[in-house]
Amino acid sequence: MAGISRRVAAITESATLAVDNQARMLRAAGRSIISFGAGEPDFATPPHIVEAARQACQDPRAHHYTPAAGLPELRAAIAERHRLDTGQALTPEQVLITVGTKQAVAWAFATLLDPGDEVLIPAPYWVTFPEAVTLAGGTPVPVLGDADNGFRITVDRLQAATTPATKALLLNSPSNPTGLVYGREELEAIGQWALEAGIWVVTDEIYRHLTYGDHRFHSLAAVVPALTDRMLILGGVAKSYAMTGWRVGWMLGPAPAVGAAANLHSHLSGNVSNVAQFAALAALQGPSEPLQAMRAAFDRRRREMHRRLAAMPGVVCPEPEGAFYMFASFEGVLAAGPNGPGPRTTQELAATLLDEVGVAIVPGEAFGVPGYARLSYALSDEALTEGLDRLATFLG
Ligand code: GLU
């Protein structure tokens, strides 16, 4: 449409949120919809966190601005948590509180990139990563992981995609959409390579608490400490504490970079809701049992979804190692239905599933890998079972 800037016209709506909105609208119109769409825990926020927010609501001190970069207590608590987890000591000035981790992603690239700078993005990737790079004037460079090895990225693949314009690498482990979790040696190799290549690493650690089985989260800051001068670490409370709607995320990194991002934040956002920041503080300082209980439920659902999905004709899916997503190949399903040609792409398959059996999935096209689709298992056990029943019926 005339009048829209080229910059904004170049991006598309978030596919994950679009699927979620569509599911909500169909439900509001009276249809029974099971959504494997947006990655959002079905649990309520734990009561001690809600109580901290309630108290903040009643305290006039929490009715006003905090410093734009965040509530000092919360910045200090995040720095302390990071020190305990990684051994890397941060000052509160090295912590910026953002409107969800999504804003930290946008601010990271806005802070680092000049026009023409390239960012290596392992594919499949979360829908927002390339758009945030584009909006910041950079060029996203997808680097396809090895499909036969859980879409893992290797130094060889990264090196082959590197040019003199490469400014940064984006890493997201545990990964959205694949659920892969990089092991310590893998991370070490990638981190050493980035160190020698002289590029920045933006590491999105929002799913750090959600790993399963023998898989463990490793922070790149702990594995390759020499890289921390050129590393921005992104995180938040949304996924671990069932706090998606509270919108509290953060960026950690070298003081000059975080300070520059905080300047940007002071003009384009201002502080995150004061009450939500107190809630996040309670989440970080409170008991870890609610988090462990939710993690155990995700693990149970992960195993159940994998067991059933892997048995469906035409579907291939490795067992996810972390986060709460299954990234399955539907290539064996496309155009091979028993009643003649079916959907030819996963985009069409997603539309058909929604239309015919009321099941929402996010097509792989949104994550840079057609032929696959992402299914979130962060929904209730009952809904999960019902959704898988419908899928099994559809796929025969
Ligand atoms: N990050 C979640 C997802 O990928 C929530 C939706 C979004 O912000 O994209 O489903």
Coordinates of C-alpha atoms and ligand atoms in Angstrom, one line a residue, residues 14 16-17 38-39 102 126 176 239 325 374, ligand 1:
S14 CA 4.7 -13.0 13.0
T16 CA 3.4 -17.9 15.3
L17 CA 1.2 -15.1 16.6
A38 CA 2.1 -20.4 19.7
G39 CA 4.6 -21.6 22.3
K102 CA 11.4 -10.3 21.7
W126 CA 12.4 -18.5 15.1
N176 CA 12.7 -22.7 18.9
K239 CA 8.6 -19.6 29.3
Y325 CA 8.4 -27.7 20.4
R374 CA 6.2 -27.0 14.4
Ligands
GLU1 N1 7.8 -17.3 21.0 C1 6.6 -18.0 21.0 C2 6.5 -18.9 19.7 O1 7.4 -19.0 18.9 C3 5.4 -17.1 21.1 C4 5.0 -16.4 19.9 C5 5.9 -15.4 19.4 O2 6.2 -14.5 20.1 O3 6.4 -15.7 18.3 O4 5.5 -19.5 19.5

